mmCIF file of C-alpha atoms and ligand atoms in Angstrom:
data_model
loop_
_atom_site.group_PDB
_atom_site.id
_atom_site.type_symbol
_atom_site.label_atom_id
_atom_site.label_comp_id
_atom_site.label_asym_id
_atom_site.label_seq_id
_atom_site.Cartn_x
_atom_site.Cartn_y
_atom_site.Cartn_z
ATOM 1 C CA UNK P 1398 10.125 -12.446 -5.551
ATOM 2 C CA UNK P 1399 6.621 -12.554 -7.029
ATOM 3 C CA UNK P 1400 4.549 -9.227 -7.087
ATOM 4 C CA UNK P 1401 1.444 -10.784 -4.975
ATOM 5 C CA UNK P 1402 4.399 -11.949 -2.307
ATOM 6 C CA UNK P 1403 5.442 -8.078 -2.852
ATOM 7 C CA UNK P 1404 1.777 -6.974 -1.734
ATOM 8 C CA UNK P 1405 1.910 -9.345 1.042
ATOM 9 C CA UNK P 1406 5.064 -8.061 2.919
ATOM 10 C CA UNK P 1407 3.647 -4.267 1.922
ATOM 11 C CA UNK P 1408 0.530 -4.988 3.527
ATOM 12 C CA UNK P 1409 1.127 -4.585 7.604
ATOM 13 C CA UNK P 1410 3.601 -1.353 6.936
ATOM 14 C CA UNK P 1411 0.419 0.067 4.701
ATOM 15 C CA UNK P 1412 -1.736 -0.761 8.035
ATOM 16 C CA UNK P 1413 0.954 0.842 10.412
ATOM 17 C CA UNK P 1414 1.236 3.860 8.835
ATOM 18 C CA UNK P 1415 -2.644 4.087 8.045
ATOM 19 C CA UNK P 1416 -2.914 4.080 12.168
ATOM 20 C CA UNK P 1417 0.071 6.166 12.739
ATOM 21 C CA UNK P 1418 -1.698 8.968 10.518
ATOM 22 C CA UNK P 1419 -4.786 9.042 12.504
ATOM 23 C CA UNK P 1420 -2.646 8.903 15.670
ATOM 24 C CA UNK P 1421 -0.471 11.835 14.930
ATOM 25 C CA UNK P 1422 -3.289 13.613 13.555
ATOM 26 C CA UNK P 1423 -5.513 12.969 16.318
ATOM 27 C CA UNK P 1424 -3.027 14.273 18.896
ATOM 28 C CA UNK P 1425 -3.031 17.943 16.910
ATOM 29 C CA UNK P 1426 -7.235 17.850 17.087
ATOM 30 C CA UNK P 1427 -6.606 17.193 20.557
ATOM 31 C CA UNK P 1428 -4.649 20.187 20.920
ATOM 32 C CA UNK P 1429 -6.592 22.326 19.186
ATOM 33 C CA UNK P 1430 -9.568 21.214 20.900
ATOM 34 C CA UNK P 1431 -8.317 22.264 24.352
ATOM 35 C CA UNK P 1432 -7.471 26.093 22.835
ATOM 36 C CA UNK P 1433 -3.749 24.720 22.941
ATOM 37 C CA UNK P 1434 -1.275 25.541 20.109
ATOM 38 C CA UNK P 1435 -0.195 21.829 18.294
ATOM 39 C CA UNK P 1436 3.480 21.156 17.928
ATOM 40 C CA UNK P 1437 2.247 18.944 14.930
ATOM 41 C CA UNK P 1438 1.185 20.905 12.270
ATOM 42 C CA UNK P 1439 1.205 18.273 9.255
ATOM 43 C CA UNK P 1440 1.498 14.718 8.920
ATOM 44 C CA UNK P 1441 2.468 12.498 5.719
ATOM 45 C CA UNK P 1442 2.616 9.045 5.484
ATOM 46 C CA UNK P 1443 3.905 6.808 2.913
ATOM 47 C CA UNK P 1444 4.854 2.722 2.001
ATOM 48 C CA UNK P 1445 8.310 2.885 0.238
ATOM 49 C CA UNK P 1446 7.341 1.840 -3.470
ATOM 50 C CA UNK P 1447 8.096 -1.373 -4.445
ATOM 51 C CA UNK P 1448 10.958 0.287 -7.070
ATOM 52 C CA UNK P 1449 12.535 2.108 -3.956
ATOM 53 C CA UNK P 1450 12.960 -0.611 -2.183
ATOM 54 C CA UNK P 1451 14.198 -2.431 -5.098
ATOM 55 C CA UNK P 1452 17.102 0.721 -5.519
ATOM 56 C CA UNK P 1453 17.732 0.479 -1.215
ATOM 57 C CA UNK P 1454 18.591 -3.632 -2.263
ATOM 58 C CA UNK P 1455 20.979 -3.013 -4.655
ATOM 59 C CA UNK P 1456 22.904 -0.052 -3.247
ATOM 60 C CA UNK P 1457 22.709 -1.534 0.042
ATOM 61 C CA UNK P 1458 23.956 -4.856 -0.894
ATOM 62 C CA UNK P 1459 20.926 -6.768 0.924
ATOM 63 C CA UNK P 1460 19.099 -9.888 0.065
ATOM 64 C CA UNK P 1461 15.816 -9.722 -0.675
ATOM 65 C CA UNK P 1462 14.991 -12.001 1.967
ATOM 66 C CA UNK P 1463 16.046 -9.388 4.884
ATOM 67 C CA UNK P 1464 14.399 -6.577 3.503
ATOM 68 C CA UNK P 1465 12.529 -6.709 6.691
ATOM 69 C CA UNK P 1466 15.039 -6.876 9.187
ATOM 70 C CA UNK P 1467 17.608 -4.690 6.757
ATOM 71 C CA UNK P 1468 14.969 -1.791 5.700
ATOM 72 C CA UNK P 1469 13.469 0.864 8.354
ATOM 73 C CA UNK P 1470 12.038 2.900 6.492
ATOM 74 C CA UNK P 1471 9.555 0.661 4.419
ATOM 75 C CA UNK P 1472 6.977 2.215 6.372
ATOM 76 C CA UNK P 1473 7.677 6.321 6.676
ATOM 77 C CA UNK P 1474 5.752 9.183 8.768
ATOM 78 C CA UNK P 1475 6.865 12.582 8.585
ATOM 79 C CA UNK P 1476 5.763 15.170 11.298
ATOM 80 C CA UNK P 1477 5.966 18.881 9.634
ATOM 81 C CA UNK P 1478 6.145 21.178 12.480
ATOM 82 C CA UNK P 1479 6.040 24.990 12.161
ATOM 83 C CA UNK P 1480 9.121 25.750 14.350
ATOM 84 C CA UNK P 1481 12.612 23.970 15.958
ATOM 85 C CA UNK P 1482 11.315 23.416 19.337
ATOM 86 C CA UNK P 1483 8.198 21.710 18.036
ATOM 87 C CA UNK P 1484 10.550 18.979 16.972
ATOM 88 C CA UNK P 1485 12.159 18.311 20.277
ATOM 89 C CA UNK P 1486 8.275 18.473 21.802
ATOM 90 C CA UNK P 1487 7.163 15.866 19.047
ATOM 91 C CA UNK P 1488 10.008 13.650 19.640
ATOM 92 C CA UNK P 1489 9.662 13.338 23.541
ATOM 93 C CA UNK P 1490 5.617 13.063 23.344
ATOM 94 C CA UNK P 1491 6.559 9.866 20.638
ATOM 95 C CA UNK P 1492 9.733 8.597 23.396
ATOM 96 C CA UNK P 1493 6.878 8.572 26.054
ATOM 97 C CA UNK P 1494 4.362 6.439 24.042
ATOM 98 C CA UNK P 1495 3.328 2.967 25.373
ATOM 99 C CA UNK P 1496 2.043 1.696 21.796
ATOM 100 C CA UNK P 1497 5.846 2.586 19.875
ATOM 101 C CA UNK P 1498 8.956 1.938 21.021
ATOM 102 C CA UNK P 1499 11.966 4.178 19.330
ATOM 103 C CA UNK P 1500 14.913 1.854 18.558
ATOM 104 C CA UNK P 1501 17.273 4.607 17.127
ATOM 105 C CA UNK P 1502 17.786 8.600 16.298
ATOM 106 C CA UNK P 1503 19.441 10.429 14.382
ATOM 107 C CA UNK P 1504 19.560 14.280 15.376
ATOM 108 C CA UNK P 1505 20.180 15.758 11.678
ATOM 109 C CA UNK P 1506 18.916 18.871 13.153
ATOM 110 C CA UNK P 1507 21.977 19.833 14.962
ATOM 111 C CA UNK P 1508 24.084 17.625 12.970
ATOM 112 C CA UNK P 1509 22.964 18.372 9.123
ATOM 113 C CA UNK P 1510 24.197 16.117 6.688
ATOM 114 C CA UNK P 1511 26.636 17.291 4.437
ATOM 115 C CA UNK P 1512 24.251 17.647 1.505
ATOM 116 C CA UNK P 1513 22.498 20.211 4.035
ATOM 117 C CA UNK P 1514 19.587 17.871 4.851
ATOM 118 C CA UNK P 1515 18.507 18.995 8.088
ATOM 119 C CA UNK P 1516 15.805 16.666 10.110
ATOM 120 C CA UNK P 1517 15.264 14.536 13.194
ATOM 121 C CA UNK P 1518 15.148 10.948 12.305
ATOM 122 C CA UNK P 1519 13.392 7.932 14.694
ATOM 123 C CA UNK P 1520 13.553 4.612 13.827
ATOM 124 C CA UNK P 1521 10.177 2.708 16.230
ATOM 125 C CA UNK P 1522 9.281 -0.761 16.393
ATOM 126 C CA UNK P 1523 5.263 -0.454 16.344
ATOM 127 C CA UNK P 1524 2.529 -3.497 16.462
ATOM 128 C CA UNK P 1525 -0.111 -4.244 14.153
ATOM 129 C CA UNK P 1526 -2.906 -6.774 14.686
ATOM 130 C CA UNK P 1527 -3.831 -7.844 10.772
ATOM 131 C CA UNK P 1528 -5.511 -10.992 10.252
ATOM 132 C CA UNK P 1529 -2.575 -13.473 10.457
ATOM 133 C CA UNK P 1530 -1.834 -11.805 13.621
ATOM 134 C CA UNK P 1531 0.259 -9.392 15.542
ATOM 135 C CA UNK P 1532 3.198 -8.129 13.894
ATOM 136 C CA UNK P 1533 6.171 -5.860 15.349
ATOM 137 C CA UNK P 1534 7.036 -3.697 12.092
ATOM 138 C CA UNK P 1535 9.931 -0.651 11.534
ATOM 139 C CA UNK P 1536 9.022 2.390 10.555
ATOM 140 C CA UNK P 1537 11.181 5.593 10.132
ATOM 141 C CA UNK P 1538 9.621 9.241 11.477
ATOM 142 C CA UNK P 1539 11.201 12.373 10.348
ATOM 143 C CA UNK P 1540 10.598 15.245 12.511
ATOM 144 C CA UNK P 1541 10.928 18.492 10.619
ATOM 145 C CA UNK P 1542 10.120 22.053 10.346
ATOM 146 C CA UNK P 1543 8.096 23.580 7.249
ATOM 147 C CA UNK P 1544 10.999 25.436 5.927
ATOM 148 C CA UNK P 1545 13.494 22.015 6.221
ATOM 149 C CA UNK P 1546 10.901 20.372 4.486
ATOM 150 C CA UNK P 1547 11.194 22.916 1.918
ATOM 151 C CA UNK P 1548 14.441 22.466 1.207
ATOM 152 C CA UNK P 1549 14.148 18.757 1.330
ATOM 153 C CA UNK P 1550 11.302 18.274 -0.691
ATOM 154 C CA UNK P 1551 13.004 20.422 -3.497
ATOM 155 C CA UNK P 1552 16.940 18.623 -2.752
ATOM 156 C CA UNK P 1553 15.080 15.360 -3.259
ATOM 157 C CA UNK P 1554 13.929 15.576 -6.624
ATOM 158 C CA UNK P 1555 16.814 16.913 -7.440
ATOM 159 C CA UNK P 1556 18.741 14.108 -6.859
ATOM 160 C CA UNK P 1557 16.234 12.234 -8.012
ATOM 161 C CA UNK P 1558 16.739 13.534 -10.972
ATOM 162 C CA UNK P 1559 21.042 13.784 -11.298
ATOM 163 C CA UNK P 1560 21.418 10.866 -9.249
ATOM 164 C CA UNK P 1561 25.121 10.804 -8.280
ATOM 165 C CA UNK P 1562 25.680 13.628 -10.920
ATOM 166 C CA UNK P 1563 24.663 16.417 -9.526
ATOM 167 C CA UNK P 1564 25.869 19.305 -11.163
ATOM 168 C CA UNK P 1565 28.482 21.250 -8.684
ATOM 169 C CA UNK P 1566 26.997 24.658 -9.514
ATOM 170 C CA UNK P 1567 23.392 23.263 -8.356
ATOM 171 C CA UNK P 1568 25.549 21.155 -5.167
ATOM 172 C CA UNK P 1569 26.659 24.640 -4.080
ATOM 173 C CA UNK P 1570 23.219 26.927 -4.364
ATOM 174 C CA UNK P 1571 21.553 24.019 -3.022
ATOM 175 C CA UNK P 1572 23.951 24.299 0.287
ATOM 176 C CA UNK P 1573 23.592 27.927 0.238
ATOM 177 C CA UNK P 1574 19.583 27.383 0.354
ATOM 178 C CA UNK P 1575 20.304 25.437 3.364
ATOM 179 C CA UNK P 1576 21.823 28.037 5.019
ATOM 180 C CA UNK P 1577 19.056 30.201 4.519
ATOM 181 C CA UNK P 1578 17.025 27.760 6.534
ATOM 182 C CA UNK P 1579 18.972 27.217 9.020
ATOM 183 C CA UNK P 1580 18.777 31.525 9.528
ATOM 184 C CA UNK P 1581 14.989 31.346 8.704
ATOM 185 C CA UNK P 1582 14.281 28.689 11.600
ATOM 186 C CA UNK P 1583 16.454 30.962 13.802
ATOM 187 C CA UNK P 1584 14.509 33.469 13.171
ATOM 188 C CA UNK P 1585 10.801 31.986 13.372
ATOM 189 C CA UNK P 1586 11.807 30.689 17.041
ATOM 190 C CA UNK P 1587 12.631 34.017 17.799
ATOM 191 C CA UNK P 1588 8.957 35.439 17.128
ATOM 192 C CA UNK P 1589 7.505 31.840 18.293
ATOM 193 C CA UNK P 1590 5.602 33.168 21.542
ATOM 194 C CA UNK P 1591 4.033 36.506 19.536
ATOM 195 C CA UNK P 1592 3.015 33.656 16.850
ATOM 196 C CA UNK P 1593 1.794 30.729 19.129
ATOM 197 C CA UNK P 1594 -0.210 33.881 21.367
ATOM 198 C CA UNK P 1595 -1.607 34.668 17.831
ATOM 199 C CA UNK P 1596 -2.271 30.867 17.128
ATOM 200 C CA UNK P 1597 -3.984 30.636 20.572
ATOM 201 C CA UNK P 1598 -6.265 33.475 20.316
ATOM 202 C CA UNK P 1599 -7.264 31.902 16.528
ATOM 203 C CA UNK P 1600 -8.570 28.694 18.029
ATOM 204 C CA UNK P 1601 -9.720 29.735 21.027
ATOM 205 C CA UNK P 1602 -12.302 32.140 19.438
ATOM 206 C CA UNK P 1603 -12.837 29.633 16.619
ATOM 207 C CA UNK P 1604 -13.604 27.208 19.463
ATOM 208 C CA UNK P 1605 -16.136 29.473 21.348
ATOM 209 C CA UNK P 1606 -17.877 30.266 18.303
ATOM 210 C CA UNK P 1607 -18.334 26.794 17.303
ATOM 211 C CA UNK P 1608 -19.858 25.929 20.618
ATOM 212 C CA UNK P 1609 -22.228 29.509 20.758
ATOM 213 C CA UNK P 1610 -23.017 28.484 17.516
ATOM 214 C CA UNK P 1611 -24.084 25.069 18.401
ATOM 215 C CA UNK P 1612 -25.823 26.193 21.480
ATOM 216 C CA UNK P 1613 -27.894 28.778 19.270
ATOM 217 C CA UNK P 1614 -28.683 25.913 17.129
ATOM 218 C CA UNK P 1615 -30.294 24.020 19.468
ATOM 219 C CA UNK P 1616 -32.575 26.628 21.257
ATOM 220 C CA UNK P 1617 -34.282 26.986 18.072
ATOM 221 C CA UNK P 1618 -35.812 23.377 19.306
ATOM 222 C CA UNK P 1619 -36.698 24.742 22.568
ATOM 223 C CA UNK P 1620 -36.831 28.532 22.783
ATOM 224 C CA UNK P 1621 -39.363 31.057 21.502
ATOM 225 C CA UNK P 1622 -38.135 32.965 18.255
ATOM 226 C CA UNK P 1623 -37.933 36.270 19.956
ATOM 227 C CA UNK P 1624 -35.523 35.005 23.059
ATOM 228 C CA UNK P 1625 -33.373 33.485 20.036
ATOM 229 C CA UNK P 1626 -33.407 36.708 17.974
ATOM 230 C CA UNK P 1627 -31.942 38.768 20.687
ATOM 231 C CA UNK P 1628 -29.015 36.212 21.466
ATOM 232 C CA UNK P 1629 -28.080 35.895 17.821
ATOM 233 C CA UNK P 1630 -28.113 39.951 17.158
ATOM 234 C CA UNK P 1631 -25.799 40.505 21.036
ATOM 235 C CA UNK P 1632 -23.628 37.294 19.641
ATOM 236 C CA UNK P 1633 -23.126 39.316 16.174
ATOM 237 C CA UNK P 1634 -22.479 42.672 18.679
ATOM 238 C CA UNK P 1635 -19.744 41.251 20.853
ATOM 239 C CA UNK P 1636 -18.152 38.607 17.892
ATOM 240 C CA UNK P 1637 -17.430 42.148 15.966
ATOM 241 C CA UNK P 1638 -16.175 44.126 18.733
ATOM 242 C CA UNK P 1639 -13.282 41.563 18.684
ATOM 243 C CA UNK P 1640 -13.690 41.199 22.621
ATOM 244 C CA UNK P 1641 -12.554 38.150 23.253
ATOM 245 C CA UNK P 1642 -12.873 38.231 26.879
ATOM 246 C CA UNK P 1643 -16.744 39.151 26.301
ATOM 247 C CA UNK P 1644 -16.862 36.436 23.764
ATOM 248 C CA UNK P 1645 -15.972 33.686 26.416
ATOM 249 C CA UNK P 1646 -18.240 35.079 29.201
ATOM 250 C CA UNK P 1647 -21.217 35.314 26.906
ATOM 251 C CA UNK P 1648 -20.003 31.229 25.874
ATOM 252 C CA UNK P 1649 -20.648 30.889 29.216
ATOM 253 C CA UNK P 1650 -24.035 32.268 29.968
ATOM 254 C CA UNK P 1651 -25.171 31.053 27.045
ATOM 255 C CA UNK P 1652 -24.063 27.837 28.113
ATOM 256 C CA UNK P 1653 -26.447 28.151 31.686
ATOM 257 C CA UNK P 1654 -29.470 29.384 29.594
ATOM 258 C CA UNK P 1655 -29.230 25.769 27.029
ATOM 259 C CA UNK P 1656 -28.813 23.833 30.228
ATOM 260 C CA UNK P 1657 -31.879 25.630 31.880
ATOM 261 C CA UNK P 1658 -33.808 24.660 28.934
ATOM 262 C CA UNK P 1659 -32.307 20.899 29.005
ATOM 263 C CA UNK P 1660 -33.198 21.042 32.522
ATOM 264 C CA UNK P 1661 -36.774 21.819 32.319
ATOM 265 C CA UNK P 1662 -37.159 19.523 29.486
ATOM 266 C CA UNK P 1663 -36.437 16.675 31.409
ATOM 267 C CA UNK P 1664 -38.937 17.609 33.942
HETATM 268 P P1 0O2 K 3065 12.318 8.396 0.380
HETATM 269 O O1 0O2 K 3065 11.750 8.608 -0.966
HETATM 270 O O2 0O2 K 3065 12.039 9.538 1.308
HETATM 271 O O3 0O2 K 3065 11.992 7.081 0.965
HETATM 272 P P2 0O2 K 3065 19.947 6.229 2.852
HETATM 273 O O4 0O2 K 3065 21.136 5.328 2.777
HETATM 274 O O5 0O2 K 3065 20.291 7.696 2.966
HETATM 275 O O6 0O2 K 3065 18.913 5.968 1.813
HETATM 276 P P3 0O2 K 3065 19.454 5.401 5.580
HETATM 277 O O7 0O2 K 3065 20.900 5.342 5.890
HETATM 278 O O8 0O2 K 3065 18.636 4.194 5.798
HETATM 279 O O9 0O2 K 3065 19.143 5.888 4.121
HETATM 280 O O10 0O2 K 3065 18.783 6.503 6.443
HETATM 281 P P4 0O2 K 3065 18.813 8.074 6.459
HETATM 282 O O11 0O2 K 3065 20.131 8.653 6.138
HETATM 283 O O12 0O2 K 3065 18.209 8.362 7.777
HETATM 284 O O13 0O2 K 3065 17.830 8.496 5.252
HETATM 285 C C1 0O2 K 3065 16.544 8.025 5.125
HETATM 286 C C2 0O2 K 3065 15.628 9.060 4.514
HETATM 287 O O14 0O2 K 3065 15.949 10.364 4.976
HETATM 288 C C3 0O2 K 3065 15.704 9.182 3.006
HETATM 289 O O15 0O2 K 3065 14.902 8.219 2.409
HETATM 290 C C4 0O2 K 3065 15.167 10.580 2.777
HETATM 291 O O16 0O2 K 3065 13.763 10.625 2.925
HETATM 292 C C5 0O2 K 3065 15.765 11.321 3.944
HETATM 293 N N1 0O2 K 3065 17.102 11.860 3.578
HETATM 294 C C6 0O2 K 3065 18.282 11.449 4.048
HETATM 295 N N2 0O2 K 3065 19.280 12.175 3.530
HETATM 296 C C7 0O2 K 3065 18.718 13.085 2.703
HETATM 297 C C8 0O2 K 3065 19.230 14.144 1.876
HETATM 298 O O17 0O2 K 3065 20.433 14.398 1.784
HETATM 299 N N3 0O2 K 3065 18.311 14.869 1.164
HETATM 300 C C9 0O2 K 3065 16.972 14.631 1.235
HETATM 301 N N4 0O2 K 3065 16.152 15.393 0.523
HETATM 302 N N5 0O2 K 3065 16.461 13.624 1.998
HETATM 303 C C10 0O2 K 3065 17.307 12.877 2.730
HETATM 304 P P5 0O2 K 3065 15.091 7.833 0.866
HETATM 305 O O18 0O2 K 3065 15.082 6.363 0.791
HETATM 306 O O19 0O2 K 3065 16.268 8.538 0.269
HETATM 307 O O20 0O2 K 3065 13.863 8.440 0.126
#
């Protein structure tokens, strides 16, 4: 197969996962927008290189001409979510999605492989519109915490590296490491709520002061100096008394002062 045809089969799974970035991504603004802690916290995206796919072929025994239909994972999204129960979240809100359809899973979560790769796999058929038309593509997600990703990240380039040959000695830590994990997850989901209240209470008050500060902004276009003075120095008062109860009722007054002013400027 020529390189250009190469390019040209790449193409639609470089467009897929191009969307599926900004989709995934978009849903952990959302989140975070409405003061809600994300059970997304990272998202990667990449198109299987062209010598990768080349390796998949040979080991896999497949023609080049069902790469396609043979390959799932040309096209690859991983979700990095900070604890377990994350992944199960992230892999109903994708089940429940009109614009991907999941064709298979694979729960290496519960059932690690025997290298210790621990992960939840989704194979989805997804649509892209590209300019010869709609096209139903594959493309693999893995669903995984930060501290499987860890591991994985590390246990790939290692075999990378040794290929087949990995080095027993190396086999054995790296299975031990796994273990580790699997205790370190255990433990993060124990401390979850304290950690998500924590999370909460971070973008919540980043959220308020964002819109006070944006408020404040704009009645410097319609306020006298003074009137803005004495807002900033009580919004400086209550931000470092750490209230966060006074924080959100002063969002809200200052809120009914702007609109006054909106109002009256539309008279
Ligand atoms: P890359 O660079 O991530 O694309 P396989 O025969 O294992 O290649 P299969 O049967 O199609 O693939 O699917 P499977 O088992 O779900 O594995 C697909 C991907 O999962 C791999 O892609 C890896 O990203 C990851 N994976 C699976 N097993 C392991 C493992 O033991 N260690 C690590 N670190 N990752 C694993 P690729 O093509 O290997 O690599």
């Amino acid at each position: 197969m020529e390189i250009q045809m190469w390019r040209e089969i790449l193409e639609p799974y470089s467009l897929a996962v191009d969307e599926l970035k900004e989709k995934f991504e978009h849903m952990r603004s959302a989140y975070r927008a409405a003061g809600l802690y994300s059970p997304i916290e990272q998202v990667d995206v990449r198109v299987k290189s062209i010598s990768s796919l080349l390796e998949k072929v040979q080991r896999k025994h497949i023609s080049l001409d069902d790469i396609e239909t043979h390959i799932d994972d040309i096209a690859g999204v991983r979700i990095i979510c900070q604890f377990i129960e994350d992944i199960y979240k992230v892999a109903q809100i994708i089940k429940k999605r009109t614009d991907m359809q999941v064709v298979e899973e694979q729960d290496y979560v519960k059932d690690q492989k025997p290298s210790g790769y621990r992960s939840y796999h989704m194979v989805i058929k997804y649509r892209v519109e590209s300019l010869k038309g709609p096209k139903d593509i594959f493309c693999e997600i893995q669903i995984r915490t930060l501290a499987m990703n860890f591991w994985a990240t590390i246990e790939h380039s290692l075999q990378y590296k040794y290929k087949q040959n990995m080095p027993e000695n190396l086999r054995v830590r790296l299975l031990k490491a796994a273990e580790a994990i699997v205790v370190l997850d255990r433990e993060m989901s124990l401390v979850r709520g304290e950690i998500m209240d924590a999370q909460n209470t971070f973008t919540l008050k980043s959220n308020l002061v964002a819109d006070i500060l944006t408020n404040i902004q704009n009645l410097y276009k319609v306020a006298n100096k003074r009137e803005i003075v004495k807002i900033q120095d009580e919004f400086f008062k209550i931000y470092n008394s750490e209230d966060l109860a006074h924080l959100e009722l002063f969002a809200k007054e200052l809120d009914i002062i702007s609109e006054g002013y909106r109002a009256q400027s539309l008279k």
